[in-house]
Coordinates of N, CA, C and O and ligand atoms in Angstrom, one line a residue:
M367 N 4.9 10.1 16.6 CA 3.5 10.1 16.4 C 3.0 11.5 16.0 O 3.5 12.5 16.4
A368 N 1.9 11.5 15.2 CA 1.4 12.7 14.7 C -0.1 12.6 14.4 O -0.6 11.5 13.9
L369 N -0.8 13.7 14.7 CA -2.2 13.8 14.3 C -2.3 14.2 12.8 O -1.6 15.1 12.4
L370 N -3.1 13.5 12.1 CA -3.2 13.8 10.6 C -4.5 14.6 10.4 O -5.5 14.4 11.1
N371 N -4.5 15.4 9.3 CA -5.7 16.2 9.0 C -6.7 15.3 8.2 O -6.3 14.6 7.3
I372 N -7.9 15.4 8.7 CA -9.0 14.6 8.1 C -9.7 15.4 7.0 O -10.2 16.5 7.3
L373 N -9.8 14.9 5.8 CA -10.5 15.6 4.7 C -12.0 15.6 5.0 O -12.5 14.6 5.5
H374 N -12.7 16.7 4.6 CA -14.2 16.7 4.8 C -14.9 16.8 3.5 O -14.5 17.5 2.5
F375 N -16.0 16.1 3.4 CA -17.0 16.1 2.3 C -17.3 17.6 2.0 O -17.6 18.3 3.0
P376 N -17.4 18.1 0.8 CA -17.2 17.5 -0.5 C -15.8 17.5 -1.1 O -15.7 17.6 -2.3
D377 N -14.8 17.5 -0.3 CA -13.4 17.5 -0.9 C -13.3 16.4 -2.0 O -13.5 15.2 -1.7
P378 N -12.9 16.8 -3.2 CA -12.8 15.8 -4.3 C -11.7 14.8 -4.0 O -11.8 13.7 -4.6
R379 N -10.8 15.0 -3.1 CA -9.7 14.0 -2.9 C -10.3 12.8 -2.2 O -9.8 11.7 -2.3
L380 N -11.5 12.9 -1.6 CA -12.2 11.8 -1.0 C -12.7 10.8 -2.1 O -13.2 9.7 -1.7
R381 N -12.7 11.2 -3.3 CA -13.2 10.4 -4.4 C -12.1 9.6 -5.1 O -12.4 8.9 -6.1
T382 N -10.9 9.7 -4.6 CA -9.8 8.9 -5.2 C -9.9 7.4 -4.9 O -10.2 7.1 -3.7
V383 N -9.6 6.6 -5.9 CA -9.6 5.1 -5.7 C -8.2 4.8 -5.2 O -7.2 5.1 -5.9
A384 N -8.1 4.1 -4.0 CA -6.8 3.8 -3.4 C -6.1 2.7 -4.2 O -6.7 1.8 -4.7
K385 N -4.7 2.7 -4.1 CA -3.9 1.7 -4.8 C -3.5 0.6 -3.7 O -3.3 0.9 -2.6
P386 N -3.2 -0.6 -4.2 CA -2.8 -1.7 -3.2 C -1.4 -1.3 -2.6 O -0.6 -0.7 -3.2
V387 N -1.3 -1.7 -1.3 CA 0.0 -1.6 -0.7 C 1.0 -2.7 -1.2 O 0.6 -3.8 -1.3
E388 N 2.2 -2.3 -1.5 CA 3.1 -3.3 -2.0 C 4.3 -3.5 -1.1 O 4.9 -4.5 -1.1
K389 N 4.7 -2.4 -0.3 CA 5.8 -2.5 0.6 C 5.4 -2.4 2.0 O 4.8 -1.4 2.4
F390 N 5.7 -3.4 2.8 CA 5.3 -3.4 4.2 C 6.6 -3.0 5.0 O 7.3 -3.8 5.6
D391 N 6.8 -1.7 5.0 CA 8.1 -1.2 5.6 C 7.8 -0.2 6.8 O 6.6 0.0 7.2
D392 N 8.9 0.4 7.4 CA 8.7 1.2 8.5 C 7.8 2.4 8.2 O 7.1 2.9 9.1
S393 N 7.9 3.0 7.0 CA 7.1 4.2 6.7 C 5.6 3.8 6.7 O 4.7 4.6 7.1
L394 N 5.3 2.6 6.3 CA 3.9 2.1 6.3 C 3.4 2.0 7.8 O 2.4 2.5 8.2
R395 N 4.3 1.4 8.6 CA 4.0 1.2 10.1 C 3.8 2.6 10.8 O 3.0 2.7 11.7
Q396 N 4.6 3.6 10.4 CA 4.5 4.9 11.0 C 3.1 5.5 10.6 O 2.4 6.1 11.5
L397 N 2.7 5.3 9.3 CA 1.4 5.8 8.9 C 0.3 5.1 9.7 O -0.7 5.8 10.2
V398 N 0.4 3.8 9.9 CA -0.6 3.1 10.7 C -0.7 3.6 12.1 O -1.8 3.9 12.6
S399 N 0.4 3.9 12.7 CA 0.5 4.4 14.1 C -0.2 5.8 14.1 O -1.0 6.1 15.0
D400 N 0.1 6.7 13.1 CA -0.4 8.0 13.1 C -1.9 8.0 12.8 O -2.7 8.8 13.4
M401 N -2.4 7.0 12.0 CA -3.8 6.9 11.8 C -4.6 6.4 13.0 O -5.7 6.9 13.3
F402 N -4.0 5.5 13.8 CA -4.6 5.1 15.1 C -4.7 6.3 16.0 O -5.8 6.5 16.6
E403 N -3.6 7.0 16.1 CA -3.7 8.2 17.0 C -4.8 9.2 16.6 O -5.5 9.7 17.4
T404 N -4.9 9.4 15.3 CA -5.9 10.3 14.7 C -7.3 9.8 15.0 O -8.2 10.6 15.4
M405 N -7.5 8.5 14.8 CA -8.8 7.9 15.0 C -9.2 8.0 16.4 O -10.4 8.4 16.7
Y406 N -8.3 7.6 17.3 CA -8.7 7.6 18.8 C -9.0 9.1 19.2 O -9.8 9.3 20.1
E407 N -8.2 10.0 18.7 CA -8.4 11.4 19.1 C -9.6 12.0 18.6 O -10.2 12.9 19.3
A408 N -10.1 11.6 17.5 CA -11.2 12.3 16.8 C -12.5 12.5 17.6 O -13.0 13.6 17.6
P409 N -13.1 11.5 18.3 CA -12.8 10.1 18.2 C -13.7 9.4 17.2 O -14.8 9.8 16.9
G410 N -13.2 8.3 16.7 CA -13.9 7.5 15.7 C -13.7 6.0 16.0 O -12.8 5.6 16.8
I411 N -14.5 5.2 15.3 CA -14.3 3.7 15.4 C -13.5 3.1 14.2 O -13.2 2.0 14.2
G412 N -13.3 4.0 13.2 CA -12.6 3.6 12.0 C -12.0 4.8 11.3 O -12.3 5.9 11.6
L413 N -11.0 4.5 10.5 CA -10.4 5.6 9.6 C -9.7 4.9 8.4 O -9.0 3.9 8.6
A414 N -10.0 5.4 7.2 CA -9.4 4.9 6.0 C -8.3 5.9 5.6 O -8.4 7.1 5.8
A415 N -7.2 5.3 5.0 CA -6.1 6.2 4.5 C -6.6 7.3 3.6 O -6.1 8.4 3.7
T416 N -7.6 7.0 2.8 CA -8.2 8.1 1.9 C -8.5 9.3 2.7 O -8.3 10.4 2.2
Q417 N -9.1 9.1 3.9 CA -9.6 10.3 4.7 C -8.4 11.2 5.1 O -8.7 12.4 5.5
V418 N -7.2 10.7 5.2 CA -6.1 11.5 5.5 C -5.2 11.7 4.3 O -4.0 12.0 4.5
D419 N -5.8 11.7 3.1 CA -5.2 12.0 1.9 C -4.0 11.1 1.5 O -3.0 11.6 0.9
R420 N -4.1 9.9 1.9 CA -3.0 8.9 1.6 C -3.8 7.8 0.8 O -4.7 7.1 1.4
H421 N -3.5 7.6 -0.5 CA -4.4 6.8 -1.4 C -3.9 5.4 -1.6 O -3.6 5.0 -2.7
I422 N -3.8 4.7 -0.4 CA -3.4 3.3 -0.4 C -4.4 2.5 0.4 O -5.1 3.1 1.2
R423 N -4.5 1.2 0.1 CA -5.5 0.4 0.6 C -5.2 -0.1 2.1 O -4.8 -1.2 2.3
L424 N -5.5 0.8 3.0 CA -5.2 0.7 4.4 C -6.3 1.3 5.2 O -6.8 2.4 4.9
L425 N -6.8 0.6 6.2 CA -7.7 1.1 7.2 C -7.4 0.7 8.6 O -6.8 -0.4 8.7
V426 N -7.8 1.5 9.5 CA -7.6 1.1 10.9 C -9.0 1.2 11.6 O -9.9 1.9 11.1
M427 N -9.2 0.4 12.6 CA -10.5 0.4 13.3 C -10.4 -0.1 14.7 O -9.4 -0.8 15.1
D428 N -11.3 0.3 15.6 CA -11.5 -0.3 16.9 C -12.9 -0.1 17.3 O -13.3 1.0 17.7
V429 N -13.7 -1.2 17.3 CA -15.1 -1.0 17.6 C -15.4 -1.5 19.1 O -16.6 -1.6 19.5
S430 N -14.3 -1.8 19.8 CA -14.5 -2.3 21.2 C -15.0 -1.1 22.1 O -14.6 0.0 21.9
E431 N -15.8 -1.5 23.1 CA -16.2 -0.5 24.1 C -15.1 0.2 24.8 O -15.1 1.4 25.1
D432 N -14.1 -0.6 25.2 CA -13.0 -0.1 26.0 C -11.9 0.5 25.1 O -10.8 0.9 25.7
R433 N -12.1 0.5 23.8 CA -11.1 1.1 22.9 C -9.7 0.5 23.1 O -8.7 1.1 23.1
D434 N -9.7 -0.9 23.2 CA -8.5 -1.6 23.4 C -8.3 -2.8 22.4 O -7.6 -3.7 22.7
R435 N -9.0 -2.7 21.3 CA -8.8 -3.8 20.3 C -8.5 -3.2 18.9 O -9.3 -3.2 18.0
P436 N -7.3 -2.5 18.8 CA -7.0 -1.9 17.5 C -6.8 -3.0 16.4 O -6.3 -4.1 16.7
R437 N -7.3 -2.7 15.2 CA -7.2 -3.6 14.1 C -6.8 -2.9 12.9 O -7.4 -1.8 12.6
C438 N -5.8 -3.3 12.2 CA -5.3 -2.7 11.0 C -5.5 -3.6 9.8 O -5.1 -4.8 9.9
L439 N -6.2 -3.2 8.8 CA -6.5 -4.0 7.6 C -5.8 -3.4 6.4 O -6.1 -2.3 6.0
I440 N -4.9 -4.2 5.7 CA -4.2 -3.7 4.5 C -4.6 -4.6 3.3 O -4.7 -5.8 3.5
N441 N -4.9 -3.9 2.2 CA -5.4 -4.6 1.0 C -6.6 -5.6 1.4 O -6.6 -6.8 1.0
P442 N -7.6 -5.1 2.1 CA -8.7 -5.9 2.6 C -9.6 -6.3 1.4 O -9.8 -5.6 0.4
E443 N -10.1 -7.6 1.5 CA -11.1 -8.1 0.6 C -12.2 -8.7 1.3 O -12.0 -9.4 2.3
I444 N -13.5 -8.5 0.9 CA -14.6 -9.3 1.4 C -14.8 -10.5 0.6 O -15.1 -10.4 -0.6
I445 N -14.5 -11.7 1.2 CA -14.6 -12.9 0.4 C -15.9 -13.7 0.5 O -16.1 -14.6 -0.3
D446 N -16.7 -13.3 1.4 CA -18.1 -13.9 1.6 C -18.9 -12.9 2.3 O -18.4 -12.1 3.2
A447 N -20.2 -12.9 2.0 CA -21.1 -11.9 2.7 C -22.5 -12.6 2.7 O -22.9 -13.2 1.8
D448 N -23.3 -12.4 3.8 CA -24.7 -12.7 3.8 C -25.5 -11.9 4.8 O -25.0 -11.2 5.6
G449 N -26.8 -11.9 4.5 CA -27.7 -11.2 5.3 C -27.6 -9.7 5.0 O -26.8 -9.2 4.3
D450 N -28.6 -8.9 5.5 CA -28.4 -7.4 5.4 C -29.1 -6.8 6.6 O -30.0 -7.4 7.2
E451 N -28.6 -5.7 7.0 CA -29.1 -4.9 8.1 C -29.0 -3.4 7.9 O -28.1 -3.0 7.2
E452 N -29.8 -2.7 8.5 CA -29.8 -1.2 8.4 C -29.2 -0.7 9.7 O -29.7 -1.0 10.8
M453 N -28.2 0.2 9.7 CA -27.6 0.8 10.9 C -27.3 2.2 10.7 O -27.0 2.6 9.5
D454 N -27.4 3.0 11.7 CA -27.0 4.4 11.7 C -25.5 4.5 11.5 O -24.8 3.9 12.2
E455 N -25.1 5.3 10.5 CA -23.7 5.5 10.3 C -23.3 7.0 10.4 O -24.1 7.9 10.0
G456 N -22.1 7.2 10.9 CA -21.5 8.6 10.9 C -20.2 8.5 10.1 O -19.8 7.4 9.7
C457 N -19.5 9.6 10.0 CA -18.2 9.6 9.2 C -17.5 10.8 9.7 O -18.0 11.9 9.7
L458 N -16.2 10.6 10.0 CA -15.3 11.7 10.4 C -15.2 12.7 9.3 O -14.8 13.9 9.5
S459 N -15.4 12.3 8.0 CA -15.3 13.2 6.9 C -16.6 13.9 6.6 O -16.7 14.7 5.7
V460 N -17.7 13.5 7.3 CA -19.0 14.2 7.2 C -19.5 14.5 8.6 O -20.5 13.9 9.1
P461 N -18.8 15.4 9.3 CA -19.0 15.6 10.7 C -20.4 16.1 11.0 O -20.9 17.0 10.3
G462 N -21.0 15.5 12.0 CA -22.3 16.0 12.5 C -23.5 15.3 11.9 O -24.6 15.6 12.3
F463 N -23.3 14.4 11.0 CA -24.5 13.8 10.3 C -24.5 12.3 10.5 O -23.4 11.6 10.3
Y464 N -25.6 11.7 10.9 CA -25.8 10.3 11.0 C -27.0 9.9 10.2 O -28.1 10.5 10.4
E465 N -26.9 8.8 9.4 CA -28.0 8.4 8.6 C -28.0 6.8 8.5 O -26.9 6.2 8.6
K466 N -29.2 6.3 8.3 CA -29.2 4.8 8.2 C -28.7 4.3 6.8 O -29.1 4.9 5.8
V467 N -27.9 3.3 6.8 CA -27.4 2.7 5.6 C -27.6 1.1 5.7 O -27.4 0.6 6.8
R468 N -28.0 0.5 4.6 CA -28.2 -1.0 4.6 C -27.0 -1.6 4.0 O -26.5 -1.2 3.0
R469 N -26.5 -2.6 4.8 CA -25.2 -3.3 4.4 C -25.3 -4.8 4.7 O -26.2 -5.2 5.5
A470 N -24.4 -5.6 4.2 CA -24.3 -7.0 4.6 C -24.1 -7.1 6.1 O -23.4 -6.4 6.7
E471 N -24.8 -8.2 6.7 CA -24.8 -8.3 8.2 C -23.5 -9.1 8.6 O -22.9 -8.8 9.7
N472 N -23.2 -10.1 7.8 CA -22.0 -11.0 8.2 C -21.1 -11.0 7.0 O -21.5 -11.2 5.8
I473 N -19.8 -10.8 7.3 CA -18.8 -10.9 6.2 C -17.6 -11.7 6.6 O -17.3 -11.9 7.8
R474 N -16.9 -12.3 5.6 CA -15.6 -12.9 5.8 C -14.6 -12.0 5.1 O -14.8 -11.7 3.9
V475 N -13.6 -11.7 5.9 CA -12.6 -10.7 5.4 C -11.2 -11.4 5.2 O -10.8 -12.2 6.1
R476 N -10.5 -11.0 4.2 CA -9.1 -11.4 4.0 C -8.3 -10.1 3.9 O -8.7 -9.2 3.2
A477 N -7.3 -10.0 4.7 CA -6.5 -8.8 4.7 C -5.1 -9.1 5.3 O -4.8 -10.1 5.9
H478 N -4.1 -8.2 5.0 CA -2.8 -8.3 5.6 C -2.7 -7.4 6.8 O -3.4 -6.4 6.9
D479 N -1.8 -7.7 7.7 CA -1.5 -6.7 8.8 C -0.3 -5.9 8.4 O 0.2 -6.0 7.2
E480 N 0.2 -5.0 9.3 CA 1.2 -4.0 8.9 C 2.6 -4.7 8.7 O 3.5 -4.0 8.3
F481 N 2.7 -6.0 9.0 CA 3.9 -6.7 8.8 C 3.8 -7.6 7.5 O 4.8 -8.4 7.2
G482 N 2.7 -7.6 6.9 CA 2.5 -8.3 5.6 C 1.9 -9.7 5.8 O 1.8 -10.4 4.8
E483 N 1.6 -10.1 7.0 CA 1.0 -11.4 7.3 C -0.5 -11.4 6.8 O -1.2 -10.4 7.2
Q484 N -0.9 -12.4 6.1 CA -2.3 -12.5 5.7 C -3.2 -13.1 6.8 O -2.8 -14.1 7.4
H485 N -4.4 -12.6 7.0 CA -5.3 -13.1 8.0 C -6.7 -13.2 7.3 O -7.0 -12.5 6.4
E486 N -7.5 -14.2 7.8 CA -8.9 -14.3 7.4 C -9.7 -14.3 8.7 O -9.4 -15.0 9.6
F487 N -10.9 -13.6 8.7 CA -11.7 -13.7 9.9 C -13.2 -13.3 9.5 O -13.4 -12.7 8.5
D488 N -14.1 -13.7 10.4 CA -15.5 -13.3 10.2 C -15.8 -12.1 11.0 O -15.3 -11.9 12.2
A489 N -16.7 -11.3 10.5 CA -17.2 -10.1 11.3 C -18.7 -9.9 11.1 O -19.2 -10.3 10.1
S490 N -19.3 -9.4 12.2 CA -20.8 -9.2 12.1 C -21.1 -7.9 12.9 O -20.2 -7.3 13.5
G491 N -22.4 -7.5 12.8 CA -22.8 -6.3 13.5 C -22.0 -5.1 13.2 O -21.6 -4.8 12.0
L492 N -21.7 -4.3 14.2 CA -21.0 -3.0 14.0 C -19.6 -3.2 13.3 O -19.2 -2.4 12.5
E493 N -18.9 -4.3 13.7 CA -17.6 -4.5 13.1 C -17.7 -4.7 11.6 O -16.9 -4.1 10.8
A494 N -18.7 -5.5 11.1 CA -18.9 -5.7 9.7 C -19.3 -4.4 9.0 O -18.8 -4.1 7.9
V495 N -20.2 -3.6 9.7 CA -20.6 -2.3 9.1 C -19.4 -1.4 8.9 O -19.2 -0.7 7.9
C496 N -18.6 -1.3 10.0 CA -17.4 -0.4 10.0 C -16.5 -0.8 8.8 O -16.0 0.0 8.1
I497 N -16.2 -2.1 8.7 CA -15.3 -2.6 7.7 C -15.8 -2.2 6.3 O -15.1 -1.7 5.4
Q498 N -17.1 -2.4 6.1 CA -17.7 -2.0 4.7 C -17.6 -0.5 4.5 O -17.4 -0.1 3.4
H499 N -17.9 0.2 5.5 CA -17.9 1.7 5.4 C -16.4 2.2 5.1 O -16.2 3.0 4.2
E500 N -15.4 1.6 5.8 CA -14.0 2.0 5.5 C -13.6 1.5 4.2 O -12.8 2.2 3.5
M501 N -14.0 0.3 3.7 CA -13.6 -0.2 2.4 C -14.2 0.7 1.3 O -13.6 0.8 0.3
D502 N -15.4 1.2 1.5 CA -16.0 2.1 0.6 C -15.1 3.3 0.4 O -14.9 3.8 -0.7
H503 N -14.5 3.9 1.5 CA -13.6 5.0 1.4 C -12.5 4.7 0.4 O -12.1 5.6 -0.3
L504 N -12.0 3.5 0.5 CA -10.9 3.1 -0.4 C -11.3 3.1 -1.9 O -10.4 3.1 -2.7
E505 N -12.6 3.0 -2.1 CA -13.1 3.1 -3.5 C -13.6 4.5 -3.8 O -14.2 4.8 -4.9
G506 N -13.3 5.5 -2.9 CA -13.8 6.9 -3.2 C -15.3 7.1 -2.9 O -15.9 8.0 -3.5
K507 N -15.9 6.2 -2.1 CA -17.3 6.2 -1.9 C -17.6 6.6 -0.4 O -16.9 6.2 0.5
L508 N -18.6 7.4 -0.2 CA -19.0 7.9 1.1 C -20.4 7.4 1.5 O -21.2 7.1 0.6
F509 N -20.7 7.3 2.8 CA -22.0 6.8 3.1 C -23.2 7.7 2.6 O -24.3 7.3 2.4
V510 N -22.9 9.0 2.4 CA -23.9 9.9 1.8 C -24.3 9.5 0.4 O -25.4 9.9 -0.1
D511 N -23.5 8.7 -0.3 CA -23.8 8.3 -1.6 C -25.0 7.3 -1.6 O -25.6 7.0 -2.7
Y512 N -25.3 6.7 -0.4 CA -26.4 5.8 -0.3 C -27.7 6.6 -0.1 O -28.8 6.0 -0.1
L513 N -27.6 7.9 0.2 CA -28.8 8.7 0.5 C -29.4 9.2 -0.8 O -28.8 9.2 -1.9
S514 N -30.6 9.8 -0.6 CA -31.3 10.5 -1.8 C -30.4 11.7 -2.2 O -29.7 12.3 -1.4
N515 N -30.6 12.2 -3.4 CA -29.8 13.4 -3.9 C -30.2 14.6 -3.0 O -29.3 15.4 -2.7
L516 N -31.5 14.6 -2.6 CA -31.9 15.7 -1.8 C -31.2 15.8 -0.5 O -30.6 16.8 -0.1
K517 N -31.1 14.6 0.2 CA -30.5 14.6 1.5 C -29.0 14.9 1.4 O -28.4 15.6 2.1
R518 N -28.3 14.3 0.3 CA -26.9 14.4 0.1 C -26.6 15.9 -0.2 O -25.6 16.5 0.4
N519 N -27.4 16.6 -1.0 CA -27.2 18.0 -1.3 C -27.4 18.9 -0.1 O -26.6 19.9 0.0
R520 N -28.3 18.5 0.7 CA -28.5 19.3 1.9 C -27.3 19.2 2.8 O -26.9 20.2 3.4
I521 N -26.8 18.0 3.0 CA -25.6 17.8 3.8 C -24.4 18.6 3.2 O -23.7 19.3 3.9
R522 N -24.3 18.5 1.9 CA -23.2 19.2 1.2 C -23.3 20.7 1.5 O -22.3 21.3 1.9
S523 N -24.4 21.3 1.3 CA -24.6 22.7 1.5 C -24.3 23.2 2.9 O -23.6 24.2 3.1
K524 N -24.7 22.4 3.9 CA -24.5 22.7 5.3 C -23.0 22.7 5.6 O -22.4 23.5 6.3
L525 N -22.3 21.6 5.1 CA -20.9 21.5 5.4 C -20.1 22.6 4.7 O -19.1 23.1 5.2
V526 N -20.4 22.9 3.4 CA -19.7 23.9 2.7 C -19.9 25.3 3.4 O -18.9 26.0 3.6
K527 N -21.1 25.5 3.9 CA -21.3 26.8 4.7 C -20.4 26.8 5.9 O -19.8 27.8 6.2
Q528 N -20.4 25.7 6.7 CA -19.6 25.6 7.9 C -18.1 25.8 7.5 O -17.3 26.5 8.3
Q529 N -17.6 25.2 6.4 CA -16.2 25.3 6.1 C -15.9 26.7 5.7 O -14.8 27.2 6.0
K530 N -16.8 27.4 5.0 CA -16.5 28.8 4.6 C -16.4 29.7 5.9 O -15.5 30.5 6.0
K531 N -17.3 29.4 6.8 CA -17.4 30.2 8.1 C -16.0 30.0 8.9 O -15.5 30.9 9.4
A532 N -15.6 28.7 8.8 CA -14.4 28.4 9.6 C -13.1 28.9 8.9 O -12.0 28.8 9.4
G533 N -13.3 29.3 7.6 CA -12.2 29.9 6.8 C -11.3 28.8 6.3 O -10.1 28.9 6.2
Ligands
K1U1378 O1 -15.1 8.3 9.2 C1 -15.0 7.2 9.4 O2 -14.9 6.4 8.5 C2 -15.2 6.7 10.9 C3 -16.6 6.4 11.3 C4 -16.9 4.9 11.1 C5 -18.3 4.4 11.2 C6 -19.2 4.9 12.2 C7 -20.4 4.3 12.3 C8 -20.8 3.4 11.4 C9 -19.9 3.0 10.4 C10 -18.7 3.5 10.4 C11 -16.8 6.9 12.7 O3 -16.1 6.4 13.6 S1 -17.9 8.1 13.0 C12 -17.9 8.3 14.8 C13 -18.5 7.2 15.6 O4 -19.3 6.5 15.0 C14 -18.1 7.0 17.0 C15 -17.2 7.7 17.6 C16 -16.9 7.4 18.9 C17 -17.5 6.4 19.6 C18 -18.4 5.7 19.0 C19 -18.8 5.9 17.7
ZN1379 ZN1 -16.2 7.5 7.0

């Protein structure tokens, strides 16, 4: 098990579009395990491989209150969506900032697990928001991209200042 380094906005590597997973092997399962450890330690409710500089279509999440419902989605697709809702979002790659984002309220998802088995399920509320947020990471997109240029630039300047201070 290992804690992985999480990239912070405006690191250009966060803009990489991830490639589909083709091999469901032990090295993939090790990465899944390391990502869960990193997400729980952060702490976060989700983590995309892009955020730990691995550019494959993999995300992990756990939106349960007791932090006991880990879910790993590989090559995820949203096959149906309806409704929309606005919710406060945060991001481990944009630490300290929370902003409202509007997304689909209910989604149907198709994804593989770490053993290559395909699953389909419905998600709503925070789970649906988290899946959409993490799938955006796999496209190189961040929640700050939904904000005004003014807000996004303010967040960028503050984070760059903090990163310079931290060396
Ligand atoms: O960086 C990430 O992608 C993880 C991010 C996911 C997310 C949060 C809120 C809405 C949509 C997606 C986080 O987990 S930020 C931290 C957070 O929200 C949280 C942490 C601990 C307990 C509860 C929430
Ligand atoms: Zn995020």
